[in-house]
Coordinates of N, CA and C in Angstrom, one line a residue:
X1 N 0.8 -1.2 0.0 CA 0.0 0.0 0.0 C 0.9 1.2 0.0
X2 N 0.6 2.2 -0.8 CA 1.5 3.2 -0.9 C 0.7 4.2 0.0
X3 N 1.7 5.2 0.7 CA 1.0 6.0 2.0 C 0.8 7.3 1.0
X4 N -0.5 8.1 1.6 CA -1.3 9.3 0.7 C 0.1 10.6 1.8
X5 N 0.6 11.3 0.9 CA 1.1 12.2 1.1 C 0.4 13.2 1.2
X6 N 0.1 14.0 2.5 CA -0.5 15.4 2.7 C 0.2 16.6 2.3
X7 N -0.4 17.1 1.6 CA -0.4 18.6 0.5 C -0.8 19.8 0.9
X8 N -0.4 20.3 1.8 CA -1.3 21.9 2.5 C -0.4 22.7 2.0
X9 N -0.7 23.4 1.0 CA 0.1 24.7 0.6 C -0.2 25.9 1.3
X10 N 0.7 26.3 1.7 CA 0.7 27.8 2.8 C -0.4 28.9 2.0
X11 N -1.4 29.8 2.7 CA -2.5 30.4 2.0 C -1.5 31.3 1.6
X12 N -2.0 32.0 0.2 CA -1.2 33.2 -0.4 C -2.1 34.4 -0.4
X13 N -1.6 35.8 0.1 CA -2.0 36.5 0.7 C -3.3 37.3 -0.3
X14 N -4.5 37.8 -0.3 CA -5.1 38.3 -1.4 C -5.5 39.5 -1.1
X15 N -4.3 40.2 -0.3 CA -5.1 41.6 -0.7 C -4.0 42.5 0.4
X16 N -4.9 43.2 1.0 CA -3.8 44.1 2.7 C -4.6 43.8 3.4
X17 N -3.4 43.5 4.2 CA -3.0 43.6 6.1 C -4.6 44.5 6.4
X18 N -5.0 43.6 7.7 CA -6.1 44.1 8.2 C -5.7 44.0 9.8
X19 N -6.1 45.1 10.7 CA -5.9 45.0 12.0 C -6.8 43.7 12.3
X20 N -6.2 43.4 13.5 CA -6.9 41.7 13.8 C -8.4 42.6 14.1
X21 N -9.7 41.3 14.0 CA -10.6 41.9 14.6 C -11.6 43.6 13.7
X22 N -10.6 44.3 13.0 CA -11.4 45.1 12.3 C -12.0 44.6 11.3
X23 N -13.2 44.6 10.9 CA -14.3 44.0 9.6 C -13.1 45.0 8.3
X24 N -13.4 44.6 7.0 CA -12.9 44.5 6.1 C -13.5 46.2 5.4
X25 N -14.8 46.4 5.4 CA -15.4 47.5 5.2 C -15.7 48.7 5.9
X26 N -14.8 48.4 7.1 CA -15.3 49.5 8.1 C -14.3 50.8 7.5
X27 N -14.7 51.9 7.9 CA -14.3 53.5 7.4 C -13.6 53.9 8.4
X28 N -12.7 55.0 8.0 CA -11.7 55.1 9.1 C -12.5 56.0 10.2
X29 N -13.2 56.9 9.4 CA -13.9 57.3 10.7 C -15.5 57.7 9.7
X30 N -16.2 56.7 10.4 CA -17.7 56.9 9.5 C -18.3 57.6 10.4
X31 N -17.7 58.7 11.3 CA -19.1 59.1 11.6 C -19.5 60.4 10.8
X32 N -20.6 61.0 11.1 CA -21.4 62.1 10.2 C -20.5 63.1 10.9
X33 N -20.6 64.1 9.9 CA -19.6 65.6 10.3 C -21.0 66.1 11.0
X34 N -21.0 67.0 12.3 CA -22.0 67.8 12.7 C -22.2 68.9 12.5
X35 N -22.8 69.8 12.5 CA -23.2 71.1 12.7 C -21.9 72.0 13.4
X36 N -21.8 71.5 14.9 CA -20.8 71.7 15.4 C -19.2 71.8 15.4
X37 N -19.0 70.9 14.2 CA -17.6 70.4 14.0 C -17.8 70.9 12.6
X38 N -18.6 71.3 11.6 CA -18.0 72.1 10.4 C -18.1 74.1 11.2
X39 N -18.9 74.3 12.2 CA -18.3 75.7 12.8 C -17.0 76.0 12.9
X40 N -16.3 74.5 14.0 CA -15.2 75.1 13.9 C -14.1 74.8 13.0
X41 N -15.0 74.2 12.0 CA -13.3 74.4 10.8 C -13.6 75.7 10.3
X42 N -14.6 76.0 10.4 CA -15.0 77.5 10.1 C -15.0 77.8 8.4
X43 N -16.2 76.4 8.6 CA -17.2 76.1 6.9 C -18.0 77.3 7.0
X44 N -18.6 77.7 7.9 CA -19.8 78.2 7.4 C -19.3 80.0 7.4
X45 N -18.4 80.3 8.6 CA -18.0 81.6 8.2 C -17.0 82.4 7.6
X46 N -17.0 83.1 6.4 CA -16.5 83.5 5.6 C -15.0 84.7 6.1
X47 N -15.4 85.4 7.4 CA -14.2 85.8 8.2 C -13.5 84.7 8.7
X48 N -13.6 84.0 8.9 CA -13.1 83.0 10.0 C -12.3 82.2 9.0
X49 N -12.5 82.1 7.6 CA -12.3 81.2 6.8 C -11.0 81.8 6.8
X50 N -10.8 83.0 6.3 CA -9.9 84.2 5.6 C -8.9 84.4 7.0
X51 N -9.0 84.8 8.1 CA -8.5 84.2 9.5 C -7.8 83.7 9.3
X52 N -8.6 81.8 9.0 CA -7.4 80.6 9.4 C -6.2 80.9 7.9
X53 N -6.9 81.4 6.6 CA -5.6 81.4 5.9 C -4.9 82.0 6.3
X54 N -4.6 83.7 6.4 CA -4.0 84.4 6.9 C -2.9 83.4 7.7
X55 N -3.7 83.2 8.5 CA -2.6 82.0 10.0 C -1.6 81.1 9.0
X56 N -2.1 80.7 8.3 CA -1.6 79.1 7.7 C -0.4 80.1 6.7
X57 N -0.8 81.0 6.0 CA 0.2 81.5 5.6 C 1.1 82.3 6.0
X58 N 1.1 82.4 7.5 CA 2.2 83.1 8.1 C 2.9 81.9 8.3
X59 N 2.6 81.0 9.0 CA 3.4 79.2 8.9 C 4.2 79.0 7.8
X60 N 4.2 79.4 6.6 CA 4.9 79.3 5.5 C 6.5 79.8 5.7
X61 N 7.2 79.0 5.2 CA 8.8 79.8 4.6 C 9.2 79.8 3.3
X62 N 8.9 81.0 3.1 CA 8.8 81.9 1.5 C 10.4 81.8 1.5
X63 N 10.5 82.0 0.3 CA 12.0 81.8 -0.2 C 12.7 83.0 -0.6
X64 N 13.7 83.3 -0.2 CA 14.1 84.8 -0.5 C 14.7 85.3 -1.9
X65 N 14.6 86.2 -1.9 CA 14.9 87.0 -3.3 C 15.8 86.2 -4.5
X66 N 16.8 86.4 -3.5 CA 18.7 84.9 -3.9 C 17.8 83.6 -4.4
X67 N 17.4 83.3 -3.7 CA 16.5 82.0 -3.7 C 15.9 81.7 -5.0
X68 N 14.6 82.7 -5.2 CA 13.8 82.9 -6.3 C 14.3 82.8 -7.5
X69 N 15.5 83.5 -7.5 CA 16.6 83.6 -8.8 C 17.4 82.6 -8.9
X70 N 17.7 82.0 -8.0 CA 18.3 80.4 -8.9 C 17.9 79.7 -8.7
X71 N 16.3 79.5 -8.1 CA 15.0 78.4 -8.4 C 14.6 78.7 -9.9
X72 N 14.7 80.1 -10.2 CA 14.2 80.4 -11.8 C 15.3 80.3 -12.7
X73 N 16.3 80.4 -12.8 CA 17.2 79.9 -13.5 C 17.3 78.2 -13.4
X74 N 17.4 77.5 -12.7 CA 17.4 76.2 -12.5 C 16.0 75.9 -13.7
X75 N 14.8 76.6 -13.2 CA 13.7 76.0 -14.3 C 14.1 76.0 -15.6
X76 N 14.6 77.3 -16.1 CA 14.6 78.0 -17.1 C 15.9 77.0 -18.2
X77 N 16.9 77.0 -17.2 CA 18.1 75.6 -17.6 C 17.2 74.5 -18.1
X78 N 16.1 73.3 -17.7 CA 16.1 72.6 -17.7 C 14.8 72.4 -18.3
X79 N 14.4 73.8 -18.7 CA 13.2 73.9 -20.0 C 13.7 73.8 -20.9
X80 N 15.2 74.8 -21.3 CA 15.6 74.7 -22.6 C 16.2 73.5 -22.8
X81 N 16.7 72.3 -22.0 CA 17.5 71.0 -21.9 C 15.9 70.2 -22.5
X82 N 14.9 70.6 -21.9 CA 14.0 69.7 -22.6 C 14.0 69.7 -23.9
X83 N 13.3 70.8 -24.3 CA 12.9 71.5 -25.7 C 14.2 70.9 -26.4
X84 N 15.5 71.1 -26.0 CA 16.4 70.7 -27.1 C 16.1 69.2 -27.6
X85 N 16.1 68.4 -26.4 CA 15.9 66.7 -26.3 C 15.1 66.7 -27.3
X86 N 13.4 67.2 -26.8 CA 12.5 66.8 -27.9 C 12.5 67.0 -28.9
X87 N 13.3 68.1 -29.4 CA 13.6 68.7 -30.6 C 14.4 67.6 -31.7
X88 N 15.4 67.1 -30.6 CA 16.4 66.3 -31.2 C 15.8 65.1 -31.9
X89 N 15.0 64.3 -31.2 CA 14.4 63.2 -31.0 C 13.5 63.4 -32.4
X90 N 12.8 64.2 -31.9 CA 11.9 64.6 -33.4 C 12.4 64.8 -34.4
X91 N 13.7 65.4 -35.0 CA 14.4 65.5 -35.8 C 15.0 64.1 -36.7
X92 N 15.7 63.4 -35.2 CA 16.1 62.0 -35.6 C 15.0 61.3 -36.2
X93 N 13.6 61.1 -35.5 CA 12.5 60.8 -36.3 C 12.1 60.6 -37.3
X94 N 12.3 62.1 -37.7 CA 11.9 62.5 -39.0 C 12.9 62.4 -40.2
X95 N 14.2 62.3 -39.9 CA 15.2 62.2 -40.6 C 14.8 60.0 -41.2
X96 N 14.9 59.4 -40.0 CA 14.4 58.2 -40.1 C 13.5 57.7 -40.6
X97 N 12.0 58.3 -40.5 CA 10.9 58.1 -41.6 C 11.3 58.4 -42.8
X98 N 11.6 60.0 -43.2 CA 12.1 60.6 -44.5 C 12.9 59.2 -45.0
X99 N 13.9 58.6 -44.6 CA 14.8 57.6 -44.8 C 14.0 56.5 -45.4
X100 N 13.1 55.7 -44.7 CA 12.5 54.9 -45.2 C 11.6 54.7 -46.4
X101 N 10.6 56.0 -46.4 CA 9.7 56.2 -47.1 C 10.3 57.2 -48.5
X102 N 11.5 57.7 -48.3 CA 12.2 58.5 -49.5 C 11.5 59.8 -49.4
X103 N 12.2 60.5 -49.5 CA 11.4 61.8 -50.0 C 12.2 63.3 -50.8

């Protein structure tokens, strides 16, 4: 009698990592926004709105003058490095169709 060899292949994973215990569909936070809680993001009032920017853009670090100028030069380098490439590329292109098809 030949003995039946047992075959359990390890499960293969089908999808993401779930905290143990959380259901599959649950939302990270499903509750309803209230009345209360869009005041104070300060949905509903139009000063308050203008306020928190103000605030948020004092938080900012703007870049100084020096700065500005060889962030725009850096672009301005690496616009005309493009434009040449695709220029190039297009050229070789067209030099290569012209080639095949004669003209």
């Amino acid at each position: 009698m030949a003995e039946e060899k047992s075959t359990t292949a390890a499960a293969r994973p089908t999808g993401k990592r779930q905290v143990s215990g959380a259901p599959a569909t649950a939302a990270r936070d499903s509750r309803p926004v209230k009345r209360n809680d869009e005041e104070k993001l300060g949905t509903r009032n139009p000063v308050t709105f203008v306020k928190q920017v103000v605030s948020e853009l004092r938080k900012v670090i703007w870049p100084t003058g020096k700065q500005m100028v060889v962030y725009t030069i850096v672009v301005l380098v690496f616009l005309v490095f493009m434009v040449a490439l695709v220029w190039g590329v297009d050229a070789l292109a067209g030099m290569g169709i012209q080639s095949i098809f004669g003209g």
